[in-house]
PDB file of C-alpha atoms in Angstrom:
ATOM      1  CA  MET A 210      16.291 -54.071  93.476  1.00 38.00           C
ATOM      2  CA  LYS A 211      17.002 -55.567  96.934  1.00 38.00           C
ATOM      3  CA  LYS A 212      15.933 -59.017  95.703  1.00 38.00           C
ATOM      4  CA  LEU A 213      18.393 -58.754  92.821  1.00 36.00           C
ATOM      5  CA  PHE A 214      21.126 -57.548  95.220  1.00 38.00           C
ATOM      6  CA  LEU A 215      20.578 -60.517  97.542  1.00 40.00           C
ATOM      7  CA  SER A 216      20.573 -62.976  94.680  1.00 40.00           C
ATOM      8  CA  ILE A 217      23.847 -61.661  93.270  1.00 38.00           C
ATOM      9  CA  ILE A 218      25.522 -61.775  96.675  1.00 39.00           C
ATOM     10  CA  ALA A 219      24.170 -65.257  97.379  1.00 40.00           C
ATOM     11  CA  LEU A 220      25.482 -66.577  94.047  1.00 38.00           C
ATOM     12  CA  GLY A 221      28.919 -65.096  94.739  1.00 41.00           C
ATOM     13  CA  ALA A 222      28.947 -66.643  98.213  1.00 40.00           C
ATOM     14  CA  VAL A 223      28.170 -70.114  96.866  1.00 37.00           C
ATOM     15  CA  LEU A 224      30.999 -69.925  94.358  1.00 35.00           C
ATOM     16  CA  ALA A 225      33.458 -68.687  96.960  1.00 39.00           C
ATOM     17  CA  ALA A 226      32.352 -70.796  99.957  1.00 41.00           C
ATOM     18  CA  PRO A 227      35.042 -73.149 101.364  1.00 41.00           C
ATOM     19  CA  LEU A 228      34.454 -76.861 102.006  1.00 40.00           C
ATOM     20  CA  PHE A 229      33.107 -76.436 105.525  1.00 53.00           C
ATOM     21  CA  SER A 230      30.287 -74.090 104.478  1.00 61.00           C
ATOM     22  CA  GLU A 231      26.890 -75.385 103.411  1.00 61.00           C
ATOM     23  CA  ASP A 232      24.740 -74.587 100.416  1.00 55.00           C
ATOM     24  CA  PHE A 233      21.916 -72.103 100.498  1.00 60.00           C
ATOM     25  CA  GLY A 234      18.685 -73.439 101.919  1.00 61.00           C
ATOM     26  CA  ASP A 235      15.483 -72.354 103.512  1.00 63.00           C
ATOM     27  CA  GLY A 236      15.191 -72.691 107.302  1.00 74.00           C
ATOM     28  CA  GLU A 237      17.786 -73.547 109.930  1.00 86.00           C
ATOM     29  CA  PRO A 238      20.557 -76.039 109.124  1.00 91.00           C
ATOM     30  CA  SER A 239      20.401 -79.406 110.932  1.00 91.00           C
ATOM     31  CA  TRP A 240      23.392 -78.557 113.134  1.00 94.00           C
ATOM     32  CA  PHE A 241      22.016 -75.220 114.358  1.00 95.00           C
ATOM     33  CA  THR A 242      21.024 -74.964 118.024  1.00 95.00           C
ATOM     34  CA  GLN A 243      20.477 -72.226 120.562  1.00 94.00           C
ATOM     35  CA  ASP A 244      22.260 -74.287 123.246  1.00 96.00           C
ATOM     36  CA  ILE A 245      25.939 -74.615 124.021  1.00 96.00           C
ATOM     37  CA  THR A 246      26.910 -78.209 123.314  1.00 96.00           C
ATOM     38  CA  VAL A 247      29.824 -80.174 124.738  1.00 96.00           C
ATOM     39  CA  ASP A 248      31.240 -83.310 123.165  1.00 95.00           C
ATOM     40  CA  GLU A 249      33.821 -85.337 125.061  1.00 93.00           C
ATOM     41  CA  HIS A 250      35.870 -88.300 123.862  1.00 92.00           C
ATOM     42  CA  GLU A 251      39.182 -90.005 124.549  1.00 91.00           C
ATOM     43  CA  ILE A 252      42.002 -90.119 122.011  1.00 90.00           C
ATOM     44  CA  THR A 253      45.551 -91.451 122.208  1.00 88.00           C
ATOM     45  CA  ARG A 254      48.381 -89.215 121.041  1.00 87.00           C
ATOM     46  CA  LYS A 255      51.924 -88.265 121.964  1.00 88.00           C
ATOM     47  CA  ASN A 256      52.387 -85.939 124.904  1.00 88.00           C
ATOM     48  CA  ALA A 257      55.125 -83.340 125.434  1.00 87.00           C
ATOM     49  CA  ASN A 258      57.550 -86.109 126.385  1.00 87.00           C
ATOM     50  CA  GLY A 259      56.864 -88.048 123.211  1.00 85.00           C
ATOM     51  CA  ASP A 260      54.965 -90.807 125.026  1.00 85.00           C
ATOM     52  CA  TRP A 261      51.735 -92.200 123.603  1.00 84.00           C
ATOM     53  CA  VAL A 262      49.126 -91.470 126.257  1.00 87.00           C
ATOM     54  CA  PRO A 263      45.342 -90.963 126.402  1.00 90.00           C
ATOM     55  CA  PHE A 264      43.941 -87.439 126.162  1.00 93.00           C
ATOM     56  CA  ILE A 265      40.439 -86.192 126.849  1.00 93.00           C
ATOM     57  CA  ASP A 266      39.242 -83.886 124.083  1.00 94.00           C
ATOM     58  CA  LYS A 267      36.291 -81.650 124.957  1.00 95.00           C
ATOM     59  CA  THR A 268      34.705 -79.754 122.078  1.00 96.00           C
ATOM     60  CA  PHE A 269      32.546 -76.760 123.048  1.00 97.00           C
ATOM     61  CA  SER A 270      30.213 -75.476 120.326  1.00 98.00           C
ATOM     62  CA  ALA A 271      28.002 -72.414 119.979  1.00 97.00           C
ATOM     63  CA  CYS A 272      25.739 -71.264 117.129  1.00 97.00           C
ATOM     64  CA  ALA A 273      24.359 -67.891 116.070  1.00 96.00           C
ATOM     65  CA  ASN A 274      22.190 -66.510 113.257  1.00 94.00           C
ATOM     66  CA  VAL A 275      22.374 -62.936 111.984  1.00 94.00           C
ATOM     67  CA  LYS A 276      20.050 -61.652 109.272  1.00 92.00           C
ATOM     68  CA  ILE A 277      20.764 -59.001 106.645  1.00 91.00           C
ATOM     69  CA  SER A 278      19.450 -55.639 107.815  1.00 90.00           C
ATOM     70  CA  ASP A 279      20.106 -51.927 107.458  1.00 85.00           C
ATOM     71  CA  THR A 280      23.349 -52.386 109.438  1.00 89.00           C
ATOM     72  CA  VAL A 281      24.280 -55.842 108.097  1.00 90.00           C
ATOM     73  CA  GLN A 282      24.073 -55.380 104.373  1.00 88.00           C
ATOM     74  CA  SER A 283      25.730 -58.508 102.945  1.00 90.00           C
ATOM     75  CA  LEU A 284      25.960 -62.204 103.591  1.00 91.00           C
ATOM     76  CA  GLU A 285      29.633 -61.856 104.425  1.00 92.00           C
ATOM     77  CA  ASP A 286      28.805 -59.183 107.009  1.00 94.00           C
ATOM     78  CA  ALA A 287      26.102 -61.449 108.431  1.00 94.00           C
ATOM     79  CA  ARG A 288      28.551 -64.320 108.767  1.00 95.00           C
ATOM     80  CA  THR A 289      31.129 -62.093 110.505  1.00 96.00           C
ATOM     81  CA  ALA A 290      28.516 -60.697 112.885  1.00 96.00           C
ATOM     82  CA  ALA A 291      27.125 -64.155 113.663  1.00 96.00           C
ATOM     83  CA  GLU A 292      30.614 -65.470 114.315  1.00 97.00           C
ATOM     84  CA  LYS A 293      31.169 -62.702 116.868  1.00 96.00           C
ATOM     85  CA  VAL A 294      27.853 -63.399 118.605  1.00 97.00           C
ATOM     86  CA  ALA A 295      28.547 -67.150 118.801  1.00 97.00           C
ATOM     87  CA  ALA A 296      32.076 -66.559 120.135  1.00 97.00           C
ATOM     88  CA  GLU A 297      30.735 -64.269 122.870  1.00 97.00           C
ATOM     89  CA  LYS A 298      28.122 -66.876 123.862  1.00 96.00           C
ATOM     90  CA  LEU A 299      30.817 -69.516 124.045  1.00 97.00           C
ATOM     91  CA  THR A 300      33.195 -67.368 126.117  1.00 96.00           C
ATOM     92  CA  THR A 301      30.441 -66.539 128.602  1.00 96.00           C
ATOM     93  CA  TYR A 302      29.662 -70.223 128.995  1.00 96.00           C
ATOM     94  CA  LEU A 303      33.297 -71.216 129.478  1.00 96.00           C
ATOM     95  CA  LYS A 304      33.815 -68.554 132.121  1.00 96.00           C
ATOM     96  CA  SER A 305      30.689 -69.547 134.043  1.00 95.00           C
ATOM     97  CA  HIS A 306      31.755 -73.212 134.011  1.00 93.00           C
ATOM     98  CA  LYS A 307      35.405 -72.386 134.815  1.00 93.00           C
ATOM     99  CA  GLU A 308      36.722 -74.252 131.766  1.00 93.00           C
ATOM    100  CA  THR A 309      40.172 -72.671 131.998  1.00 92.00           C
ATOM    101  CA  LYS A 310      41.809 -74.844 129.364  1.00 91.00           C
ATOM    102  CA  ALA A 311      39.153 -73.951 126.811  1.00 93.00           C
ATOM    103  CA  LEU A 312      39.354 -70.226 127.655  1.00 95.00           C
ATOM    104  CA  GLU A 313      42.990 -70.255 126.574  1.00 94.00           C
ATOM    105  CA  LYS A 314      41.872 -71.041 123.007  1.00 93.00           C
ATOM    106  CA  THR A 315      40.309 -68.720 120.419  1.00 94.00           C
ATOM    107  CA  PRO A 316      36.892 -69.815 119.118  1.00 95.00           C
ATOM    108  CA  VAL A 317      37.193 -71.079 115.547  1.00 96.00           C
ATOM    109  CA  LEU A 318      34.542 -70.869 112.836  1.00 96.00           C
ATOM    110  CA  ALA A 319      33.698 -74.493 112.077  1.00 95.00           C
ATOM    111  CA  LYS A 320      30.590 -74.299 109.834  1.00 94.00           C
ATOM    112  CA  TRP A 321      28.336 -71.741 108.281  1.00 93.00           C
ATOM    113  CA  ARG A 322      25.418 -71.618 105.913  1.00 93.00           C
ATOM    114  CA  TYR A 323      23.868 -68.722 104.081  1.00 92.00           C
ATOM    115  CA  ASP A 324      20.121 -68.388 103.786  1.00 87.00           C
ATOM    116  CA  ASP A 325      18.969 -66.645 100.613  1.00 79.00           C
ATOM    117  CA  SER A 326      15.274 -66.510 101.479  1.00 79.00           C
ATOM    118  CA  LEU A 327      13.796 -63.030 101.349  1.00 68.00           C
ATOM    119  CA  ALA A 328      12.358 -63.391 104.850  1.00 69.00           C
ATOM    120  CA  ASN A 329      15.413 -64.872 106.598  1.00 71.00           C
ATOM    121  CA  GLY A 330      18.325 -63.891 104.413  1.00 85.00           C
ATOM    122  CA  GLY A 331      21.492 -63.988 106.454  1.00 91.00           C
ATOM    123  CA  ALA A 332      24.050 -66.390 107.862  1.00 93.00           C
ATOM    124  CA  TYR A 333      24.060 -69.268 110.339  1.00 94.00           C
ATOM    125  CA  VAL A 334      27.419 -70.062 111.950  1.00 95.00           C
ATOM    126  CA  LEU A 335      28.926 -72.645 114.271  1.00 96.00           C
ATOM    127  CA  VAL A 336      32.049 -71.794 116.270  1.00 96.00           C
ATOM    128  CA  GLN A 337      34.015 -74.256 118.376  1.00 96.00           C
ATOM    129  CA  VAL A 338      36.759 -74.502 120.976  1.00 95.00           C
ATOM    130  CA  VAL A 339      38.616 -77.755 121.612  1.00 93.00           C
ATOM    131  CA  ALA A 340      40.280 -78.272 124.998  1.00 92.00           C
ATOM    132  CA  SER A 341      42.593 -81.261 125.197  1.00 90.00           C
ATOM    133  CA  ILE A 342      43.756 -82.539 128.587  1.00 89.00           C
ATOM    134  CA  GLU A 343      46.158 -85.415 129.160  1.00 88.00           C
ATOM    135  CA  LYS A 344      44.377 -88.125 131.094  1.00 84.00           C
ATOM    136  CA  PRO A 345      46.078 -88.915 134.409  1.00 79.00           C
ATOM    137  CA  ARG A 346      47.503 -92.387 134.449  1.00 71.00           C
ATOM    138  CA  ALA A 347      45.599 -94.694 136.736  1.00 67.00           C
ATOM    139  CA  GLN A 348      47.536 -95.528 139.850  1.00 61.00           C
ATOM    140  CA  ALA A 349      48.261 -99.199 140.171  1.00 55.00           C
ATOM    141  CA  LYS A 350      46.141-100.487 142.991  1.00 57.00           C
ATOM    142  CA  VAL A 351      48.335-101.586 145.840  1.00 58.00           C
ATOM    143  CA  ILE A 352      46.792-104.609 147.465  1.00 60.00           C
ATOM    144  CA  ASP A 353      47.157-104.649 151.230  1.00 76.00           C
ATOM    145  CA  TYR A 354      47.516-108.405 151.626  1.00 83.00           C
ATOM    146  CA  LYS A 355      47.264-108.185 155.412  1.00 86.00           C
ATOM    147  CA  GLN A 356      43.961-106.327 155.151  1.00 86.00           C
ATOM    148  CA  SER A 357      42.801-108.712 152.441  1.00 90.00           C
ATOM    149  CA  ILE A 358      43.414-111.752 154.644  1.00 93.00           C
ATOM    150  CA  ALA A 359      41.868-109.992 157.654  1.00 93.00           C
ATOM    151  CA  GLU A 360      38.574-109.614 155.743  1.00 93.00           C
ATOM    152  CA  MET A 361      38.651-112.961 153.898  1.00 92.00           C
ATOM    153  CA  SER A 362      35.211-114.408 154.630  1.00 91.00           C
ATOM    154  CA  TYR A 363      35.543-117.808 152.950  1.00 85.00           C
ATOM    155  CA  ASP A 364      37.589-120.721 154.263  1.00 87.00           C
ATOM    156  CA  LEU A 365      41.268-119.866 154.127  1.00 90.00           C
ATOM    157  CA  PRO A 366      43.002-121.658 151.234  1.00 92.00           C
ATOM    158  CA  ARG A 367      45.618-124.391 151.506  1.00 92.00           C
ATOM    159  CA  VAL A 368      48.213-122.019 150.042  1.00 93.00           C
ATOM    160  CA  LEU A 369      48.069-118.394 151.174  1.00 92.00           C
ATOM    161  CA  LEU A 370      49.989-115.564 149.551  1.00 90.00           C
ATOM    162  CA  TRP A 371      51.641-113.538 152.306  1.00 92.00           C
ATOM    163  CA  GLY A 372      53.416-110.696 150.548  1.00 88.00           C
ATOM    164  CA  LYS A 373      55.851-112.490 148.219  1.00 88.00           C
ATOM    165  CA  ASP A 374      55.749-115.712 150.240  1.00 92.00           C
ATOM    166  CA  LYS A 375      53.518-118.682 149.521  1.00 92.00           C
ATOM    167  CA  MET A 376      52.522-120.072 152.899  1.00 94.00           C
ATOM    168  CA  THR A 377      51.138-123.612 153.175  1.00 95.00           C
ATOM    169  CA  LEU A 378      48.452-124.652 155.667  1.00 95.00           C
ATOM    170  CA  VAL A 379      49.987-127.151 158.102  1.00 96.00           C
ATOM    171  CA  ASP A 380      47.488-127.176 160.957  1.00 97.00           C
ATOM    172  CA  LYS A 381      44.052-125.957 162.035  1.00 97.00           C
ATOM    173  CA  ILE A 382      42.414-125.669 165.457  1.00 98.00           C
ATOM    174  CA  SER A 383      38.633-125.907 165.763  1.00 97.00           C
ATOM    175  CA  PHE A 384      36.944-125.164 169.085  1.00 97.00           C
ATOM    176  CA  GLY A 385      33.898-127.081 167.887  1.00 96.00           C
ATOM    177  CA  SER A 386      35.846-130.352 167.997  1.00 96.00           C
ATOM    178  CA  GLN A 387      36.781-131.932 171.313  1.00 96.00           C
ATOM    179  CA  GLU A 388      39.429-133.970 169.503  1.00 97.00           C
ATOM    180  CA  SER A 389      40.984-130.774 168.129  1.00 97.00           C
ATOM    181  CA  ILE A 390      40.915-129.153 171.564  1.00 97.00           C
ATOM    182  CA  GLU A 391      42.664-132.100 173.169  1.00 97.00           C
ATOM    183  CA  SER A 392      45.217-132.726 170.419  1.00 97.00           C
ATOM    184  CA  HIS A 393      46.238-129.062 170.438  1.00 98.00           C
ATOM    185  CA  ARG A 394      46.500-129.039 174.228  1.00 97.00           C
ATOM    186  CA  ILE A 395      44.151-126.095 174.802  1.00 97.00           C
ATOM    187  CA  THR A 396      44.597-124.930 178.383  1.00 97.00           C
ATOM    188  CA  PHE A 397      43.728-121.854 180.434  1.00 97.00           C
ATOM    189  CA  ALA A 398      45.725-120.169 183.158  1.00 95.00           C
ATOM    190  CA  GLU A 399      44.385-120.588 186.666  1.00 93.00           C
ATOM    191  CA  GLY A 400      41.592-118.110 187.408  1.00 92.00           C
ATOM    192  CA  THR A 401      40.773-117.481 183.764  1.00 94.00           C
ATOM    193  CA  ARG A 402      37.074-116.913 183.174  1.00 94.00           C
ATOM    194  CA  GLN A 403      36.081-118.652 179.965  1.00 94.00           C
ATOM    195  CA  VAL A 404      33.051-119.849 178.016  1.00 95.00           C
ATOM    196  CA  ARG A 405      32.643-121.673 174.710  1.00 96.00           C
ATOM    197  CA  GLY A 406      29.680-121.802 172.332  1.00 96.00           C
ATOM    198  CA  LYS A 407      28.462-121.653 168.744  1.00 96.00           C
ATOM    199  CA  ASP A 408      28.070-118.199 167.223  1.00 94.00           C
ATOM    200  CA  SER A 409      27.556-116.476 163.886  1.00 94.00           C
ATOM    201  CA  ALA A 410      28.778-113.122 162.632  1.00 95.00           C
ATOM    202  CA  TYR A 411      29.449-111.202 159.445  1.00 96.00           C
ATOM    203  CA  TYR A 412      32.651-110.291 157.657  1.00 96.00           C
ATOM    204  CA  PRO A 413      32.965-106.813 156.080  1.00 94.00           C
ATOM    205  CA  ASP A 414      31.786-108.167 152.704  1.00 91.00           C
ATOM    206  CA  GLY A 415      28.465-109.137 154.295  1.00 92.00           C
ATOM    207  CA  THR A 416      29.107-112.894 154.410  1.00 94.00           C
ATOM    208  CA  LEU A 417      27.576-114.641 157.438  1.00 95.00           C
ATOM    209  CA  VAL A 418      29.915-117.275 158.928  1.00 96.00           C
ATOM    210  CA  TYR A 419      29.125-119.767 161.700  1.00 96.00           C
ATOM    211  CA  ASP A 420      31.835-120.971 164.066  1.00 97.00           C
ATOM    212  CA  THR A 421      32.416-122.167 167.620  1.00 97.00           C
ATOM    213  CA  VAL A 422      33.837-119.312 169.667  1.00 97.00           C
ATOM    214  CA  GLN A 423      36.070-119.546 172.711  1.00 97.00           C
ATOM    215  CA  LYS A 424      35.709-116.508 174.969  1.00 96.00           C
ATOM    216  CA  PHE A 425      37.915-115.711 177.944  1.00 96.00           C
ATOM    217  CA  LYS A 426      39.176-112.885 180.166  1.00 94.00           C
ATOM    218  CA  ASN A 427      41.203-112.267 183.324  1.00 93.00           C
ATOM    219  CA  GLY A 428      43.676-114.934 182.310  1.00 93.00           C
ATOM    220  CA  SER A 429      45.265-116.534 179.254  1.00 96.00           C
ATOM    221  CA  MET A 430      44.762-119.416 176.833  1.00 97.00           C
ATOM    222  CA  SER A 431      47.539-121.647 175.487  1.00 97.00           C
ATOM    223  CA  PHE A 432      47.631-123.982 172.506  1.00 98.00           C
ATOM    224  CA  SER A 433      50.270-126.040 170.727  1.00 97.00           C
ATOM    225  CA  ILE A 434      50.876-126.479 167.017  1.00 97.00           C
ATOM    226  CA  LYS A 435      51.098-129.827 165.246  1.00 95.00           C
ATOM    227  CA  ASN A 436      52.862-130.731 161.993  1.00 93.00           C
ATOM    228  CA  SER A 437      55.230-127.755 162.170  1.00 92.00           C
ATOM    229  CA  ILE A 438      58.849-127.678 161.045  1.00 94.00           C
ATOM    230  CA  LYS A 439      61.459-126.019 163.226  1.00 94.00           C
ATOM    231  CA  ASN A 440      63.064-122.745 162.106  1.00 95.00           C
ATOM    232  CA  ARG A 441      60.465-122.136 159.385  1.00 95.00           C
ATOM    233  CA  LYS A 442      58.669-118.838 158.916  1.00 97.00           C
ATOM    234  CA  THR A 443      55.183-119.289 160.396  1.00 97.00           C
ATOM    235  CA  LEU A 444      51.895-117.434 160.100  1.00 97.00           C
ATOM    236  CA  ILE A 445      49.118-117.890 162.663  1.00 98.00           C
ATOM    237  CA  VAL A 446      45.695-116.628 161.582  1.00 97.00           C
ATOM    238  CA  ILE A 447      43.028-116.366 164.299  1.00 98.00           C
ATOM    239  CA  ARG A 448      39.364-115.729 163.451  1.00 98.00           C
ATOM    240  CA  THR A 449      38.498-113.060 166.001  1.00 97.00           C
ATOM    241  CA  ASP A 450      35.353-111.318 167.240  1.00 97.00           C
ATOM    242  CA  VAL A 451      36.130-107.586 167.030  1.00 96.00           C
ATOM    243  CA  ASN A 452      32.895-106.412 168.654  1.00 95.00           C
ATOM    244  CA  THR A 453      34.854-105.604 171.792  1.00 95.00           C
ATOM    245  CA  ASP A 454      36.535-102.788 173.668  1.00 94.00           C
ATOM    246  CA  ASN A 455      39.792-104.761 173.750  1.00 95.00           C
ATOM    247  CA  LYS A 456      42.336-102.861 171.672  1.00 95.00           C
ATOM    248  CA  GLU A 457      44.638-105.738 170.747  1.00 96.00           C
ATOM    249  CA  LEU A 458      45.241-109.452 170.785  1.00 97.00           C
ATOM    250  CA  VAL A 459      48.675-110.485 172.038  1.00 97.00           C
ATOM    251  CA  LEU A 460      50.341-113.807 171.237  1.00 97.00           C
ATOM    252  CA  THR A 461      53.535-114.922 173.014  1.00 97.00           C
ATOM    253  CA  TYR A 462      56.115-117.655 172.360  1.00 97.00           C
ATOM    254  CA  ASN A 463      59.444-118.220 174.108  1.00 94.00           C
ATOM    255  CA  GLY A 464      59.552-114.662 175.411  1.00 93.00           C
ATOM    256  CA  ASN A 465      58.584-113.161 172.034  1.00 96.00           C
ATOM    257  CA  LYS A 466      55.472-111.026 171.835  1.00 97.00           C
ATOM    258  CA  TYR A 467      53.306-110.633 168.710  1.00 97.00           C
ATOM    259  CA  THR A 468      50.508-108.073 168.640  1.00 97.00           C
ATOM    260  CA  ALA A 469      47.521-107.554 166.327  1.00 96.00           C
ATOM    261  CA  ASN A 470      45.383-104.456 166.715  1.00 95.00           C
ATOM    262  CA  ILE A 471      41.623-104.806 167.116  1.00 96.00           C
ATOM    263  CA  GLU A 472      39.463-102.191 165.415  1.00 94.00           C
ATOM    264  CA  LYS A 473      36.012-102.458 166.931  1.00 95.00           C
ATOM    265  CA  ASP A 474      33.157-103.180 164.525  1.00 95.00           C
ATOM    266  CA  THR A 475      29.683-103.597 166.010  1.00 93.00           C
ATOM    267  CA  GLY A 476      28.131-104.590 162.670  1.00 93.00           C
ATOM    268  CA  ASN A 477      30.547-107.042 161.047  1.00 95.00           C
ATOM    269  CA  HIS A 478      32.261-108.850 163.927  1.00 95.00           C
ATOM    270  CA  TRP A 479      34.633-111.261 162.179  1.00 97.00           C
ATOM    271  CA  ARG A 480      38.243-110.494 161.307  1.00 97.00           C
ATOM    272  CA  ASN A 481      41.211-112.792 160.715  1.00 97.00           C
ATOM    273  CA  LEU A 482      44.038-111.456 162.869  1.00 97.00           C
ATOM    274  CA  CYS A 483      47.499-112.422 161.604  1.00 97.00           C
ATOM    275  CA  PHE A 484      50.653-113.124 163.596  1.00 97.00           C
ATOM    276  CA  GLU A 485      53.931-113.578 161.708  1.00 97.00           C
ATOM    277  CA  ILE A 486      56.756-115.528 163.345  1.00 97.00           C
ATOM    278  CA  ASP A 487      60.109-115.152 161.603  1.00 96.00           C
ATOM    279  CA  GLU A 488      62.259-118.074 160.564  1.00 95.00           C
ATOM    280  CA  PHE A 489      64.645-119.580 163.172  1.00 95.00           C
ATOM    281  CA  VAL A 490      62.305-118.478 165.992  1.00 96.00           C
ATOM    282  CA  ILE A 491      60.388-121.741 166.393  1.00 95.00           C
ATOM    283  CA  THR A 492      62.773-124.267 167.880  1.00 93.00           C
ATOM    284  CA  GLU A 493      60.361-127.144 168.644  1.00 92.00           C
ATOM    285  CA  TYR A 494      58.186-129.575 166.709  1.00 90.00           C
ATOM    286  CA  ARG A 495      55.235-128.910 169.051  1.00 94.00           C
ATOM    287  CA  PRO A 496      55.622-125.195 169.920  1.00 96.00           C
ATOM    288  CA  ALA A 497      53.184-123.827 172.481  1.00 97.00           C
ATOM    289  CA  PHE A 498      51.730-120.338 172.083  1.00 98.00           C
ATOM    290  CA  THR A 499      49.759-118.271 174.566  1.00 98.00           C
ATOM    291  CA  ILE A 500      47.061-115.663 173.967  1.00 97.00           C
ATOM    292  CA  GLU A 501      47.478-113.171 176.780  1.00 96.00           C
ATOM    293  CA  SER A 502      44.785-111.861 179.114  1.00 90.00           C
ATOM    294  CA  THR A 503      42.349-109.254 177.776  1.00 88.00           C
ATOM    295  CA  TYR A 504      40.475-106.365 179.403  1.00 84.00           C
ATOM    296  CA  GLU A 505      37.055-107.893 178.705  1.00 92.00           C
ATOM    297  CA  TYR A 506      35.793-111.145 177.253  1.00 95.00           C
ATOM    298  CA  GLN A 507      37.541-111.813 173.970  1.00 96.00           C
ATOM    299  CA  GLY A 508      36.141-114.254 171.438  1.00 97.00           C
ATOM    300  CA  VAL A 509      38.467-116.301 169.227  1.00 98.00           C
ATOM    301  CA  ALA A 510      37.433-119.025 166.807  1.00 97.00           C
ATOM    302  CA  THR A 511      39.171-121.204 164.197  1.00 97.00           C
ATOM    303  CA  ILE A 512      42.970-120.879 164.242  1.00 98.00           C
ATOM    304  CA  SER A 513      44.872-121.643 161.021  1.00 97.00           C
ATOM    305  CA  ILE A 514      48.639-122.218 160.987  1.00 97.00           C
ATOM    306  CA  TYR A 515      50.773-121.712 157.872  1.00 97.00           C
ATOM    307  CA  GLN A 516      54.449-122.255 157.237  1.00 96.00           C
ATOM    308  CA  LEU A 517      56.827-121.360 154.449  1.00 93.00           C
ATOM    309  CA  LEU A 518      57.753-124.757 153.052  1.00 84.00           C
TER     310      LEU A 518
END
């Protein structure tokens, strides 16, 4: 009699089952699992403001199987009971993982399948919760051009972008060339302790660069610029050894003082310290600049001079 009862109920369930149910079958359906599953994907849709923006949809799924018994006496009862069990499993999971957006939603019955076998007669169900979160818009990366130039390990280009200005290389001083030293009138104040020699160091990107370094302390070093145009905005870039306790490098011209901070780095010694001289400040064709005295030996190497042309 029970076999006939189950068969009649099963036939009625098949005829009445909506599109998202599955036919009768022996064994578990392919989608059934004891685990909570999470599927995440990105989709573009309109937000509350009517703008098309990306959303992250997270689908949380839970399954349950309830068999017909003395207390569950029909396939419909089994489906209802299994839906409740799956929803409770899902809620417990969401609470433990603090998925607040998903907890605001009611679990929805997504799939079910009846099993008409005498041994396992009952219902398998799948319930789901979808949490949709608007994806934060990526912040446009603000490039710190001063920092970028400071850490530029390759040879500085002929044209350098300084903020919105395109600065053109007009002169370069190399301490490895006696001709460059003489033509740029490199001099030291009386009593200045100084030494020159070849050295190698790393930039922050790990690039090893060789250069001739001029070190000095207890005095100052002066140099003049060639090929400059009066009244033009000028940028002086000095390759500097920052493995030092000196806190700054100070450049002076005609009573004006320009300061670049030194942040000590014992691993990657090279930085390109930048000094910006506004337009109408330089009033000579061969302006002379002075690097002021430092607390301890300070190493400087290639000096590049740019102007806004």
